[in-house]
Coordinates of C-alpha atoms in Angstrom, one line a residue:
M1127 CA -61.0 -0.7 -77.3
K1128 CA -59.5 -3.4 -75.8
K1129 CA -55.7 -2.2 -76.9
K1130 CA -55.9 1.0 -76.0
Q1131 CA -56.8 -1.4 -72.6
Y1132 CA -54.2 -3.5 -72.7
Y1133 CA -51.9 0.2 -73.8
L1134 CA -52.6 1.5 -70.2
L1135 CA -52.8 -1.4 -68.3
L1136 CA -49.3 -2.1 -69.1
M1137 CA -47.8 1.9 -68.8
I1138 CA -49.5 1.4 -65.0
I1139 CA -47.3 -1.7 -64.3
S1140 CA -44.4 -0.8 -65.8
I1141 CA -45.3 2.5 -63.2
F1142 CA -45.2 1.2 -60.7
M1143 CA -42.3 -1.6 -60.9
T1144 CA -40.2 1.8 -61.7
G1145 CA -40.9 2.8 -58.2
T1146 CA -40.6 -0.1 -56.6
I1147 CA -37.0 -0.3 -57.7
Y1148 CA -36.2 3.0 -57.7
L1149 CA -37.5 3.2 -53.8
S1150 CA -35.9 -0.6 -53.1
S1151 CA -33.2 1.0 -54.1
R1152 CA -33.3 3.9 -51.7
M1153 CA -33.1 1.9 -48.5
P1154 CA -30.5 0.1 -46.5
N1155 CA -30.1 -2.7 -46.9
H1156 CA -29.9 -4.3 -43.9
I1157 CA -32.2 -3.8 -41.1
Q1158 CA -31.0 -1.3 -38.7
K1159 CA -30.7 -2.1 -35.2
Y1160 CA -32.3 0.3 -32.8
T1161 CA -31.1 0.6 -29.3
P1162 CA -33.8 -0.3 -26.5
F1163 CA -35.7 2.3 -23.8
Q1164 CA -33.0 3.1 -20.9
S1165 CA -34.3 4.5 -18.2
P1166 CA -32.3 7.5 -16.7
Q1167 CA -29.9 7.1 -14.4
I1168 CA -29.8 8.9 -11.5
R1169 CA -26.7 10.6 -10.9
K1170 CA -25.3 9.7 -6.5
L1171 CA -23.8 12.6 -5.0
P1172 CA -20.2 11.1 -3.4
I1173 CA -20.8 10.9 -0.1
L1174 CA -17.6 12.9 0.9
G1175 CA -17.8 15.5 -1.6
S1176 CA -15.3 16.1 -4.4
D1177 CA -12.0 16.9 -4.9
A1178 CA -10.7 20.6 -6.9
L1179 CA -11.0 18.3 -10.1
G1180 CA -14.1 16.9 -9.9
R1181 CA -12.8 13.6 -8.7
D1182 CA -15.3 11.0 -6.1
Y1183 CA -13.4 12.3 -2.5
M1184 CA -14.4 8.8 -1.2
P1185 CA -12.3 6.7 -3.7
R1186 CA -9.1 8.5 -3.6
L1187 CA -8.9 8.5 0.2
Q1188 CA -9.6 5.0 0.6
T1189 CA -6.7 4.2 -1.6
A1190 CA -4.4 6.3 0.1
I1191 CA -5.0 4.6 3.0
V1192 CA -4.4 1.2 1.4
T1193 CA -1.3 2.4 -0.2
S1194 CA -0.2 4.2 2.6
L1195 CA -1.0 0.7 5.1
K1196 CA 0.0 -1.9 2.2
I1197 CA 3.5 0.0 2.0
S1198 CA 4.0 0.1 5.9
F1199 CA 3.3 -3.3 7.0
F1200 CA 5.0 -4.6 3.6
S1201 CA 8.4 -2.8 4.9
L1202 CA 7.3 -3.4 8.2
T1203 CA 7.6 -7.7 8.2
C1204 CA 10.3 -7.5 5.6
T1205 CA 12.4 -5.4 8.2
F1206 CA 11.3 -8.0 10.7
I1207 CA 12.5 -11.0 9.0
L1208 CA 15.1 -9.5 7.7
S1209 CA 16.4 -7.7 11.2
L1210 CA 15.3 -12.3 12.7
A1211 CA 18.7 -13.1 10.2
L1212 CA 20.6 -10.5 11.4
A1213 CA 19.8 -10.7 15.3
I1214 CA 20.6 -14.7 15.4
S1215 CA 24.0 -14.4 12.9
V1216 CA 25.5 -12.1 15.0
S1217 CA 24.8 -13.5 18.2
H1218 CA 27.1 -17.0 16.7
M1219 CA 30.0 -14.6 16.3
P1220 CA 32.0 -13.7 18.1
T1221 CA 32.4 -10.8 19.9
V1222 CA 34.0 -7.7 17.6
I1223 CA 32.4 -9.2 14.6
S1224 CA 29.8 -8.8 16.0
Q1225 CA 29.6 -4.9 16.9
S1226 CA 31.3 -4.3 14.0
I1227 CA 27.8 -5.0 12.2
L1228 CA 25.8 -3.2 14.6
Y1229 CA 27.8 -0.3 14.1
L1230 CA 27.1 -0.5 10.8
L1231 CA 23.3 -0.5 11.3
R1232 CA 23.8 2.5 13.8
I1233 CA 25.5 4.8 11.4
L1234 CA 22.9 3.3 8.2
F1235 CA 20.1 4.4 11.2
I1236 CA 21.9 7.8 11.4
I1237 CA 21.8 8.9 8.6
P1238 CA 18.4 11.4 7.7
S1239 CA 16.0 8.9 5.8
I1240 CA 14.8 12.5 4.0
L1241 CA 18.2 12.0 1.8
L1242 CA 18.0 8.6 1.7
A1243 CA 15.6 8.3 -0.3
S1244 CA 16.3 11.1 -2.1
S1245 CA 19.6 10.2 -2.6
L1246 CA 17.7 6.4 -4.6
L1247 CA 14.4 7.7 -6.4
Q1248 CA 17.6 10.2 -8.2
S1249 CA 19.3 6.9 -9.0
T1250 CA 16.4 4.6 -9.9
K1251 CA 13.6 5.6 -10.2
L1252 CA 11.9 3.1 -8.2
R1253 CA 9.4 5.7 -6.4
H1254 CA 7.8 2.7 -4.6
L1255 CA 11.4 0.4 -4.1
T1256 CA 13.1 3.6 -3.0
M1257 CA 10.4 4.5 -0.6
I1258 CA 10.9 0.8 0.7
I1259 CA 13.8 0.3 1.4
T1260 CA 14.0 3.7 2.9
L1261 CA 11.5 2.2 5.6
I1262 CA 13.8 -0.8 6.2
L1263 CA 17.0 1.0 6.7
A1264 CA 14.9 3.1 9.4
L1265 CA 13.7 0.4 11.0
L1266 CA 16.7 -2.2 10.8
Y1267 CA 19.1 -1.1 13.5
P1268 CA 16.2 -0.8 16.3
L1269 CA 15.2 -4.0 15.8
V1270 CA 18.3 -5.7 15.4
H1271 CA 19.1 -3.9 17.8
M1272 CA 16.0 -4.7 20.6
M1273 CA 16.6 -8.0 19.0
H1274 CA 20.7 -8.8 20.1
A1275 CA 19.9 -6.8 23.7
L1276 CA 16.9 -10.3 23.7
L1277 CA 19.4 -12.6 22.8
E1278 CA 21.9 -11.5 25.1
S1279 CA 19.5 -11.5 28.7
Q1280 CA 18.3 -14.9 27.6
K1281 CA 22.5 -16.4 27.1
K1282 CA 21.8 -15.9 31.0
E1283 CA 18.6 -18.0 32.0
S1284 CA 19.1 -21.4 33.3
Y1285 CA 18.2 -23.3 30.2
W1286 CA 19.8 -21.7 27.9
L1287 CA 23.1 -22.4 30.5
V1288 CA 22.2 -25.6 31.2
S1289 CA 21.1 -26.7 27.3
K1290 CA 24.9 -25.3 26.4
S1291 CA 26.7 -27.1 29.0
L1292 CA 25.1 -31.0 27.5
G1293 CA 26.5 -30.0 23.8
G1294 CA 25.0 -29.2 20.5
S1295 CA 24.8 -27.4 17.2
H1296 CA 24.1 -24.0 16.7
W1297 CA 21.6 -24.8 14.6
L1298 CA 19.5 -27.0 17.2
F1299 CA 20.1 -24.0 19.2
T1300 CA 18.2 -21.8 17.2
K1301 CA 15.2 -24.3 16.2
K1302 CA 14.8 -25.0 19.6
H1303 CA 16.2 -21.4 21.8
Q1304 CA 17.1 -18.8 20.0
F1305 CA 13.7 -18.6 17.7
P1306 CA 11.3 -19.4 19.1
Y1307 CA 12.0 -17.0 21.9
L1308 CA 12.4 -14.4 19.8
L1309 CA 9.3 -14.4 18.5
W1310 CA 7.3 -14.1 21.2
H1311 CA 8.5 -10.7 22.5
S1312 CA 10.2 -9.3 19.4
I1313 CA 6.4 -9.4 17.6
P1314 CA 4.8 -7.0 20.1
I1315 CA 7.7 -4.7 19.8
A1316 CA 8.1 -4.9 16.2
F1317 CA 3.8 -4.1 15.3
S1318 CA 4.7 -1.0 18.2
R1319 CA 6.8 0.6 15.6
F1320 CA 4.3 0.2 12.2
P1321 CA 3.1 3.9 13.6
R1322 CA 7.0 5.2 13.0
L1323 CA 7.1 3.6 9.7
L1324 CA 3.6 5.4 8.7
V1325 CA 4.4 8.5 9.6
L1326 CA 8.2 8.3 7.7
E1327 CA 5.8 7.2 4.9
S1328 CA 3.4 10.4 4.5
T1329 CA 6.1 12.5 5.8
L1330 CA 8.4 11.1 2.6
S1331 CA 5.2 11.9 0.1
F1332 CA 4.5 14.5 1.3
L1333 CA 7.2 16.2 0.4
G1334 CA 7.6 15.2 -3.0
I1335 CA 10.2 12.6 -2.7
G1336 CA 7.9 9.2 -1.9
I1337 CA 4.7 8.2 -3.4
Q1338 CA 3.2 10.5 -6.2
E1339 CA 0.6 11.0 -9.0
P1340 CA -0.9 8.4 -10.5
S1341 CA -0.4 6.3 -7.3
I1342 CA -1.4 8.5 -4.3
S1343 CA -0.4 8.3 -0.2
L1344 CA -1.8 9.6 2.9
G1345 CA 0.5 12.1 2.2
L1346 CA 0.3 12.6 -0.6
L1347 CA -3.3 13.7 -0.3
L1348 CA -2.5 15.8 2.5
Q1349 CA -0.1 17.6 -0.2
Q1350 CA -2.5 17.7 -2.6
S1351 CA -5.0 19.9 -0.5
L1352 CA -2.9 21.7 1.1
P1353 CA -3.8 24.5 -1.2
Y1354 CA -7.1 24.0 -0.6
A1355 CA -7.4 24.2 3.6
Q1356 CA -8.9 27.8 3.4
S1357 CA -11.8 27.9 0.8
H1358 CA -12.3 24.2 0.6
S1359 CA -11.0 23.4 4.5
Y1360 CA -13.0 19.5 3.9
L1361 CA -10.2 18.5 1.8
F1362 CA -7.5 18.6 4.1
Y1363 CA -9.7 18.3 7.5
I1364 CA -10.8 14.2 6.2
P1365 CA -7.1 13.0 5.3
A1366 CA -6.3 14.8 8.1
F1367 CA -7.7 13.6 10.5
S1368 CA -8.0 9.7 8.7
F1369 CA -4.6 10.4 9.3
I1370 CA -4.4 11.0 13.1
S1371 CA -6.9 8.6 14.1
L1372 CA -5.3 5.8 11.9
L1373 CA -1.9 6.2 13.8
F1374 CA -4.4 6.9 16.7
L1375 CA -5.5 3.2 15.9
L1376 CA -2.2 1.8 15.3
Q1377 CA -0.9 3.2 18.7
W1378 CA -3.5 1.8 20.6
L1379 CA -2.4 -1.3 18.8
G1380 CA 0.4 -1.5 19.8
L1381 CA 0.3 -1.5 22.7
Y1382 CA -3.0 -4.0 23.4
I1383 CA -0.9 -7.0 22.2
P1384 CA 1.6 -6.2 24.6
A1385 CA -0.7 -7.0 27.5
L1386 CA -3.2 -9.9 25.4
M1387 CA 0.3 -11.5 25.6
K1388 CA 1.4 -10.4 28.9
Q1389 CA -2.2 -12.3 30.4
V1390 CA -1.8 -15.3 28.3
T1391 CA 1.1 -16.1 29.6
E1392 CA 0.1 -16.5 32.7

């Protein structure tokens, strides 16, 4: 009797061990990591809506404004520095050489910027560099001509004649008289040309020979929004209104800065 109970207990233990080993072999040998509970996220609706592809319109508009302003301002800065150097250098040259340089710059200015941008784009394939070079050449002659006229009028001032009669090097005249004189009078005039560069950059991008995808500018945004002007009018009116408002603001600043500097001198 005891022997049967012993065998029965041994069979139960063996069945239990076999089942335990079988179940343990079927279980994974690592601890599963369960993702914590996340609260449902509420989707924020775009402030200005979305474009035809479903993209938020506000970031694209901000990027377009920043890109257009950045390219125009960088081109204006480079043009101003180059014009300053050319105007001062031309003022110390003989009349024949100075007039030849001004005539060459005038020829570059007369060449249509659209054709120039097209040729540069076909040869370099660098749209940002093409745009900057085009804007510089479009504004170089007016600034150099303006600075050259300022320096010629400065030579008629009494302090200039006295300093010239006392003698001295060209570098001393440039450092002491020409450079401060040009900075004070030409910075407001150069900044007043800022809206023209913005218009030219936007026009070239709108025509497809300026800034293109994956970059974005105001002109390109207007060009992409033009097919939806009737079905989704806000896609066209928002960048158009932003462009016009930006032009009015820059034009107002271009008129306000000279008036402010005139009040300071008085």
